[in-house]
CSV table of C-alpha atoms and ligand atoms in Angstrom, one decimal:
chain,number,residue,atom,x,y,z
A,1,MET,CA,121.3,120.4,160.6
A,2,ARG,CA,117.5,121.5,161.7
A,3,ASP,CA,119.1,122.1,165.1
A,4,ARG,CA,121.1,125.3,163.1
A,5,ILE,CA,118.4,125.9,162.1
A,6,ASP,CA,116.3,126.3,164.8
A,7,ARG,CA,118.5,128.0,166.5
A,8,ILE,CA,119.0,130.5,163.8
A,9,ALA,CA,115.0,131.0,163.7
A,10,ALA,CA,115.0,131.4,167.6
A,11,GLU,CA,117.9,134.1,168.4
A,12,ARG,CA,117.6,135.4,165.1
A,13,THR,CA,121.0,135.5,164.7
A,14,ILE,CA,123.5,133.0,162.3
A,15,SER,CA,127.3,132.2,162.9
A,16,ALA,CA,129.6,132.1,160.1
A,17,GLU,CA,129.7,128.0,160.1
A,18,ASP,CA,126.0,128.3,160.2
A,19,LEU,CA,125.7,130.4,157.1
A,20,ARG,CA,128.7,127.8,155.4
A,21,ALA,CA,126.9,124.8,156.3
A,22,LEU,CA,123.3,125.9,155.1
A,23,LEU,CA,124.8,127.4,151.8
A,24,GLU,CA,126.8,124.4,150.7
A,25,THR,CA,124.5,121.6,152.2
A,26,GLN,CA,123.6,118.8,149.8
A,27,ASP,CA,121.2,117.4,151.9
A,28,ALA,CA,117.5,118.7,150.5
A,29,SER,CA,115.8,117.4,153.0
A,30,ALA,CA,117.5,120.4,154.7
A,31,THR,CA,117.0,122.9,152.3
A,32,GLU,CA,113.6,121.8,152.4
A,33,TYR,CA,113.5,122.3,156.0
A,34,LEU,CA,115.1,126.0,155.8
A,35,ALA,CA,112.4,126.6,153.1
A,36,ALA,CA,109.4,125.3,155.2
A,37,ARG,CA,110.9,127.4,158.5
A,38,ALA,CA,111.1,130.2,156.4
A,39,ARG,CA,107.4,130.1,155.2
A,40,GLU,CA,105.8,129.4,158.3
A,41,THR,CA,107.5,132.4,160.0
A,42,ALA,CA,106.4,134.6,156.9
A,43,GLN,CA,103.3,133.1,157.4
A,44,ARG,CA,102.8,133.7,160.9
A,45,VAL,CA,103.0,137.8,159.7
A,46,TYR,CA,102.0,137.7,157.2
A,47,GLY,CA,99.5,135.3,156.9
A,48,ARG,CA,99.1,133.7,152.5
A,49,GLN,CA,99.0,137.2,151.4
A,50,VAL,CA,101.5,138.5,149.0
A,51,TYR,CA,102.2,142.7,148.7
A,52,VAL,CA,102.6,143.8,145.3
A,53,ARG,CA,104.3,146.8,143.8
A,54,GLY,CA,104.1,148.4,140.6
A,55,LEU,CA,107.6,149.7,139.5
A,56,ILE,CA,107.5,151.9,137.4
A,57,GLU,CA,111.4,151.9,135.3
A,58,PHE,CA,111.1,156.1,134.5
A,59,THR,CA,115.3,156.6,133.0
A,60,ASN,CA,117.7,154.6,132.2
A,61,TYR,CA,120.3,157.4,132.1
A,62,CYS,CA,122.7,156.7,134.7
A,63,LYS,CA,126.0,158.8,135.8
A,64,ASN,CA,127.7,155.5,137.6
A,65,ASP,CA,129.7,152.7,135.8
A,66,CYS,CA,128.5,149.8,138.3
A,67,TYR,CA,130.4,146.8,136.2
A,68,TYR,CA,127.3,144.5,136.8
A,69,CYS,CA,124.7,147.1,135.3
A,70,GLY,CA,123.7,147.1,131.6
A,71,ILE,CA,122.7,150.9,132.3
A,72,ARG,CA,126.1,152.0,133.5
A,73,ARG,CA,127.6,155.2,131.9
A,74,GLY,CA,129.9,153.3,130.1
A,75,ASN,CA,127.6,151.1,127.9
A,76,PRO,CA,126.9,153.4,124.5
A,77,ASN,CA,124.6,150.3,123.9
A,78,ALA,CA,121.9,151.0,126.3
A,79,GLU,CA,119.5,153.1,124.1
A,80,ARG,CA,118.8,156.2,126.8
A,81,TYR,CA,115.4,157.5,127.3
A,82,ARG,CA,113.5,159.2,130.0
A,83,LEU,CA,109.8,158.7,131.1
A,84,THR,CA,107.7,162.6,130.9
A,85,GLU,CA,105.9,163.4,134.1
A,86,GLU,CA,102.8,162.7,132.0
A,87,GLN,CA,103.8,159.1,131.2
A,88,ILE,CA,104.6,158.4,134.8
A,89,PHE,CA,101.4,159.5,136.2
A,90,ASP,CA,99.4,157.9,133.8
A,91,CYS,CA,101.5,154.5,134.8
A,92,CYS,CA,100.2,155.3,138.0
A,93,ARG,CA,96.6,155.6,137.0
A,94,SER,CA,96.8,152.9,134.9
A,95,GLY,CA,98.1,151.0,138.2
A,96,TYR,CA,95.8,152.1,140.6
A,97,ALA,CA,93.0,150.5,138.5
A,98,LEU,CA,94.5,147.3,138.8
A,99,GLY,CA,94.9,147.5,142.3
A,100,PHE,CA,98.2,148.9,143.0
A,101,ARG,CA,98.7,150.8,146.4
A,102,THR,CA,102.7,151.2,146.3
A,103,PHE,CA,104.4,152.9,143.3
A,104,VAL,CA,108.3,152.1,142.8
A,105,LEU,CA,110.2,154.9,141.5
A,106,GLN,CA,113.6,153.4,139.8
A,107,GLY,CA,115.9,155.0,137.6
A,108,GLY,CA,119.3,155.0,137.3
A,109,GLU,CA,121.4,158.5,138.8
A,110,ASP,CA,120.1,160.6,136.1
A,111,ALA,CA,120.9,164.9,136.7
A,112,TYR,CA,118.0,165.6,134.9
A,113,TYR,CA,115.5,164.9,137.6
A,114,THR,CA,117.0,167.2,140.1
A,115,ASP,CA,115.8,167.4,143.5
A,116,GLU,CA,112.6,169.5,142.9
A,117,ARG,CA,111.7,167.7,140.1
A,118,ILE,CA,111.6,164.2,142.2
A,119,CYS,CA,110.3,166.4,144.5
A,120,GLY,CA,107.3,167.9,142.0
A,121,LEU,CA,106.8,163.8,141.3
A,122,VAL,CA,106.4,162.5,144.6
A,123,SER,CA,104.4,165.5,145.6
A,124,ALA,CA,101.9,165.1,142.2
A,125,ILE,CA,101.9,161.1,142.8
A,126,LYS,CA,100.3,161.4,146.5
A,127,LYS,CA,98.1,164.2,145.6
A,128,ASN,CA,96.4,161.4,142.7
A,129,HIS,CA,96.4,159.1,144.6
A,130,PRO,CA,96.4,159.8,148.7
A,131,ASP,CA,96.2,155.8,149.3
A,132,CYS,CA,99.3,155.2,148.4
A,133,ALA,CA,103.0,154.5,149.2
A,134,VAL,CA,105.6,156.0,147.2
A,135,THR,CA,109.1,154.3,147.0
A,136,LEU,CA,111.8,156.0,145.3
A,137,SER,CA,115.2,153.9,144.4
A,138,ILE,CA,117.3,156.3,143.0
A,139,GLY,CA,121.0,155.5,144.1
A,140,GLU,CA,123.1,157.6,146.7
A,141,LYS,CA,121.6,161.7,147.1
A,142,SER,CA,123.1,163.6,150.3
A,143,ARG,CA,120.6,163.6,153.2
A,144,GLU,CA,119.5,166.9,152.6
A,145,SER,CA,117.8,165.6,149.0
A,146,TYR,CA,116.7,162.3,150.9
A,147,GLN,CA,114.8,164.5,154.0
A,148,ALA,CA,113.8,166.7,150.8
A,149,TYR,CA,112.2,164.0,149.1
A,150,PHE,CA,110.6,162.5,152.6
A,151,ASP,CA,109.1,166.1,153.2
A,152,ALA,CA,107.3,166.0,149.7
A,153,GLY,CA,105.5,162.7,150.7
A,154,ALA,CA,108.0,159.5,149.8
A,155,ASP,CA,107.3,156.8,151.8
A,156,ARG,CA,110.3,154.1,151.1
A,157,TYR,CA,113.6,154.1,149.6
A,158,LEU,CA,115.5,150.8,148.0
A,159,LEU,CA,119.0,151.2,147.8
A,160,ARG,CA,120.7,147.6,147.7
A,161,HIS,CA,123.9,148.1,149.3
A,162,GLU,CA,125.3,145.5,146.8
A,163,THR,CA,128.3,143.9,149.6
A,164,ALA,CA,128.9,144.6,152.8
A,165,ASP,CA,132.4,143.8,152.6
A,166,GLU,CA,135.2,146.8,151.6
A,167,ALA,CA,137.3,144.5,148.9
A,168,HIS,CA,134.2,142.7,147.2
A,169,TYR,CA,132.7,146.5,147.1
A,170,GLY,CA,135.4,147.3,145.5
A,171,LYS,CA,135.3,144.7,142.4
A,172,LEU,CA,131.7,145.4,141.9
A,173,HIS,CA,132.4,149.5,141.3
A,174,PRO,CA,134.9,151.7,140.1
A,175,PRO,CA,136.7,153.8,142.8
A,176,GLU,CA,134.3,156.5,142.9
A,177,LEU,CA,131.8,154.4,144.9
A,178,SER,CA,132.8,153.9,148.2
A,179,LEU,CA,130.8,151.4,150.7
A,180,SER,CA,131.1,153.8,153.0
A,181,ASN,CA,129.0,156.5,151.6
A,182,ARG,CA,126.6,153.6,150.6
A,183,LYS,CA,126.6,152.6,154.3
A,184,ARG,CA,126.0,156.4,155.3
A,185,CYS,CA,123.5,157.0,152.7
A,186,LEU,CA,121.2,153.6,154.1
A,187,TRP,CA,121.6,155.1,157.8
A,188,ASP,CA,120.4,158.5,156.6
A,189,LEU,CA,117.3,157.3,155.2
A,190,LYS,CA,116.8,155.1,158.3
A,191,GLU,CA,117.1,158.2,160.3
A,192,ILE,CA,115.1,159.9,158.6
A,193,GLY,CA,111.9,157.9,158.6
A,194,TYR,CA,111.7,156.0,155.2
A,195,GLN,CA,110.8,152.5,155.3
A,196,THR,CA,114.7,151.3,154.1
A,197,GLY,CA,115.5,148.6,151.8
A,198,CYS,CA,119.2,147.3,151.3
A,199,GLY,CA,120.3,144.3,149.7
A,200,PHE,CA,122.7,142.5,147.3
A,201,MET,CA,122.7,140.3,144.1
A,202,VAL,CA,123.8,136.4,144.7
A,203,GLY,CA,126.4,134.7,143.0
A,204,SER,CA,127.6,138.2,142.3
A,205,PRO,CA,131.7,138.0,140.5
A,206,GLY,CA,133.5,138.2,143.7
A,207,GLN,CA,131.2,136.7,146.2
A,208,THR,CA,132.2,134.1,148.9
A,209,VAL,CA,130.4,132.8,152.1
A,210,GLU,CA,132.7,135.7,154.5
A,211,THR,CA,131.1,138.8,152.2
A,212,LEU,CA,127.5,137.1,152.8
A,213,TYR,CA,128.5,136.7,156.2
A,214,GLU,CA,129.2,140.3,156.1
A,215,ASP,CA,126.3,140.9,154.4
A,216,LEU,CA,123.9,139.2,156.7
A,217,ARG,CA,125.6,140.9,159.8
A,218,PHE,CA,125.2,144.3,158.1
A,219,ILE,CA,121.4,143.5,157.2
A,220,LEU,CA,120.8,142.7,161.2
A,221,ALA,CA,122.7,146.2,162.4
A,222,LEU,CA,120.7,147.9,159.9
A,223,SER,CA,117.6,146.3,160.5
A,224,PRO,CA,115.5,147.6,157.2
A,225,ALA,CA,112.0,147.6,156.7
A,226,MET,CA,113.1,145.6,153.1
A,227,VAL,CA,115.3,143.6,152.0
A,228,GLY,CA,116.2,143.0,147.8
A,229,ILE,CA,117.9,140.1,146.9
A,230,GLY,CA,117.7,138.2,143.5
A,231,PRO,CA,120.5,136.6,141.5
A,232,PHE,CA,123.2,138.0,139.1
A,233,ILE,CA,122.7,137.7,136.0
A,234,PRO,CA,125.6,138.8,133.1
A,235,GLN,CA,124.6,141.1,131.1
A,236,LYS,CA,127.0,141.4,127.9
A,237,ASP,CA,127.9,144.8,127.3
A,238,THR,CA,129.1,144.9,130.8
A,239,PRO,CA,132.4,144.2,131.9
A,240,PHE,CA,130.7,141.0,134.1
A,241,GLY,CA,128.8,139.7,130.4
A,242,LYS,CA,130.6,136.5,131.0
A,243,GLU,CA,130.7,135.4,134.3
A,244,ALA,CA,128.8,133.0,135.6
A,245,PRO,CA,124.8,133.7,137.1
A,246,GLY,CA,123.6,133.8,140.6
A,247,THR,CA,121.6,130.2,140.7
A,248,LEU,CA,118.3,129.6,142.2
A,249,ALA,CA,119.1,127.2,144.8
A,250,GLN,CA,121.6,129.9,146.5
A,251,THR,CA,119.1,132.5,146.6
A,252,LEU,CA,116.0,130.6,147.9
A,253,ARG,CA,118.0,129.5,150.9
A,254,LEU,CA,119.4,133.1,151.2
A,255,LEU,CA,116.1,134.3,151.4
A,256,SER,CA,114.6,131.6,153.6
A,257,ILE,CA,117.7,132.9,156.3
A,258,ILE,CA,116.8,136.4,155.6
A,259,ARG,CA,113.7,135.6,156.7
A,260,LEU,CA,114.5,133.8,159.7
A,261,LEU,CA,116.4,136.7,160.7
A,262,LEU,CA,114.1,139.4,160.4
A,263,PRO,CA,110.7,137.9,160.7
A,264,HIS,CA,108.8,141.0,159.4
A,265,VAL,CA,110.8,142.1,157.1
A,266,LEU,CA,109.4,143.0,153.5
A,267,LEU,CA,111.1,140.4,151.2
A,268,PRO,CA,110.3,140.3,147.1
A,269,ALA,CA,110.8,137.5,145.1
A,270,THR,CA,112.4,139.6,142.1
A,271,THR,CA,112.1,139.7,138.4
A,272,ALA,CA,115.8,138.5,138.4
A,273,LEU,CA,114.7,135.3,140.5
A,274,GLY,CA,111.6,134.6,137.3
A,275,THR,CA,114.3,135.5,135.0
A,276,ILE,CA,116.6,132.6,136.2
A,277,HIS,CA,113.7,129.8,136.5
A,278,PRO,CA,110.3,129.9,134.9
A,279,GLN,CA,109.0,129.3,138.4
A,280,GLY,CA,111.2,131.3,140.3
A,281,ARG,CA,109.1,133.9,142.3
A,282,GLU,CA,107.0,131.0,142.9
A,283,GLN,CA,109.5,129.4,144.8
A,284,GLY,CA,111.1,132.6,146.5
A,285,ILE,CA,107.3,132.9,148.1
A,286,LEU,CA,107.5,129.1,149.3
A,287,ALA,CA,111.1,129.7,150.9
A,288,GLY,CA,109.5,133.1,153.2
A,289,ALA,CA,109.4,136.0,150.6
A,290,ASN,CA,106.0,137.7,150.5
A,291,VAL,CA,106.3,140.9,148.1
A,292,VAL,CA,106.3,141.1,143.9
A,293,MET,CA,107.3,144.1,142.1
A,294,PRO,CA,105.8,143.6,138.5
A,295,ASN,CA,106.3,146.6,136.1
A,296,LEU,CA,104.3,149.0,135.1
A,297,SER,CA,106.5,151.1,132.9
A,298,PRO,CA,105.0,151.5,129.1
A,299,VAL,CA,106.1,148.4,126.7
A,300,THR,CA,107.5,150.5,124.7
A,301,VAL,CA,110.5,151.4,127.2
A,302,ARG,CA,110.5,148.1,128.8
A,303,GLU,CA,113.0,146.3,126.4
A,304,LYS,CA,116.0,149.6,127.3
A,305,TYR,CA,115.6,149.0,131.1
A,306,LYS,CA,118.6,146.4,130.9
A,307,LEU,CA,119.8,145.8,133.9
A,308,TYR,CA,121.0,142.2,132.6
A,309,ASP,CA,120.0,139.9,129.8
A,310,ASN,CA,116.6,137.8,129.0
A,311,LYS,CA,114.8,140.1,131.4
A,312,ILE,CA,111.0,138.6,131.6
A,313,CYS,CA,107.8,140.2,130.6
A,314,THR,CA,109.6,142.9,128.4
A,315,GLY,CA,106.7,142.5,126.3
A,316,ASP,CA,103.7,142.1,128.5
A,317,GLU,CA,101.4,145.2,130.0
A,318,ALA,CA,101.0,145.5,133.4
A,319,ALA,CA,97.6,144.1,133.1
A,320,GLU,CA,98.8,141.0,131.7
A,321,CYS,CA,101.6,140.8,134.3
A,322,ARG,CA,99.0,141.5,137.2
A,323,ASN,CA,96.7,138.7,135.9
A,324,CYS,CA,99.9,136.4,135.5
A,325,LEU,CA,101.0,136.8,139.1
A,326,ASN,CA,97.4,136.5,140.7
A,327,GLY,CA,97.0,133.1,138.9
A,328,ARG,CA,101.2,132.3,139.7
A,329,MET,CA,100.0,133.1,143.3
A,330,GLU,CA,96.7,131.3,143.7
A,331,ARG,CA,98.2,128.1,141.9
A,332,ILE,CA,100.7,127.7,145.2
A,333,GLY,CA,97.9,128.8,147.8
A,334,TYR,CA,98.9,132.4,148.0
A,335,GLU,CA,96.8,135.8,147.3
A,336,ILE,CA,97.8,139.4,146.0
A,337,VAL,CA,96.2,141.7,148.2
A,338,THR,CA,95.4,145.3,147.1
A,339,ASP,CA,96.9,146.9,149.9
A,340,ARG,CA,99.9,149.5,150.7
A,341,GLY,CA,101.7,146.6,152.0
A,342,ASP,CA,103.6,148.4,154.7
A,343,CYS,CA,106.2,146.7,157.0
A,344,LYS,CA,104.1,144.9,160.2
A,345,MET,CA,108.1,145.4,162.0
A,346,PRO,CA,107.1,146.4,165.4
A,347,GLU,CA,109.7,148.9,165.6
A,348,THR,CA,108.9,151.1,162.5
B,401,5AD,N1,122.0,141.1,137.5
B,401,5AD,C1,120.9,141.1,138.7
B,401,5AD,N2,121.2,142.2,139.1
B,401,5AD,C2,121.5,143.4,138.7
B,401,5AD,N3,121.0,144.9,139.3
B,401,5AD,C3,122.1,145.7,138.6
B,401,5AD,N4,122.5,144.8,137.5
B,401,5AD,C4,122.4,143.4,138.0
B,401,5AD,C5,122.6,142.4,136.9
B,401,5AD,N5,123.2,142.2,136.2
B,401,5AD,C6,120.8,145.1,140.5
B,401,5AD,C7,121.5,145.7,141.4
B,401,5AD,C8,120.5,146.9,141.7
B,401,5AD,C9,119.3,147.0,141.3
B,401,5AD,C10,118.4,147.7,140.6
B,401,5AD,O1,119.1,145.6,140.3
B,401,5AD,O2,121.4,145.1,142.6
B,401,5AD,O3,120.8,147.6,143.0
B,402,FES,FE1,104.8,139.1,133.8
B,402,FES,FE2,103.8,136.9,133.8
B,402,FES,S1,104.7,138.9,135.8
B,402,FES,S2,103.5,138.2,132.3
């Protein structure tokens, strides 16, 4: 198994058999070796520094109906909210004081937030905080819209591809959504010049080693600056409410594999990982992740941005999360830095 892991690290490719072997092994020393190699790889590029992003969940209105997601339009129990521009600027102001130098505006696909409004938000945040990066995570748009946000100053864009397998994509999404459009969006974002992030949930219903292999092939082809992966966690009001969650172990293995394939990638230890295990984020960092993304949204709306159940930190102010994460990272020998945290990929 060590040979396989060394070969993946050296060649930065993976075969379907390697992937199966790594995901199915019962040999704890093999998975520890995998994590150790990935951790060293991350440290070679980023040291023991962890980048932090302030996540602002600014609207939970969504026109889509993805079967896994708690803010899907078909969920009548989702209490809808939208932050005002002033609330968003306040989040950035207090985040800046806490050392955040990247703000991630994440929301459902909400028609209220027209391109004009998004561009206005982005340019105002960049004007207030010229030394900060703005990341958008607002779903599938036309190339023209992506270009307009970029021209307004947006630096990065997160759009998980969710799965790179057509049939699996169709099990997770209603027919009006297509993998081909998802991929079109990601290629457009990259061509426009964004630091682009794709990603997927680990353990989503219908996922197999084969679909994961397709995910890795797609990620290698796209060569994104960021990859967001976290466990699938059921949300009780969705069609997948009674499905089994993804596991900590598989998520950690996939984080490590992605780190070996893309040594420079920005790889978050996600909130979902922290939700399925009390030390999930620490273990994610120790498996090769190098980013954490605490929430900056006002505590009054936290509970409502419920993509999945039992989400952590819904009652904690931004400052509490920042302190909490500082401590968590220090205890494992890492440090959160006040930095935009751009991708150190030579080609981006
Ligand atoms: N469990 C885990 N992650 C989820 N997401 C949406 N719903 C869930 C869920 N039930 C993820 C999707 C989306 C990102 C914003 O959150 O991958 O792209
Ligand atoms: Fe939010 Fe620990 S990160 S309380």
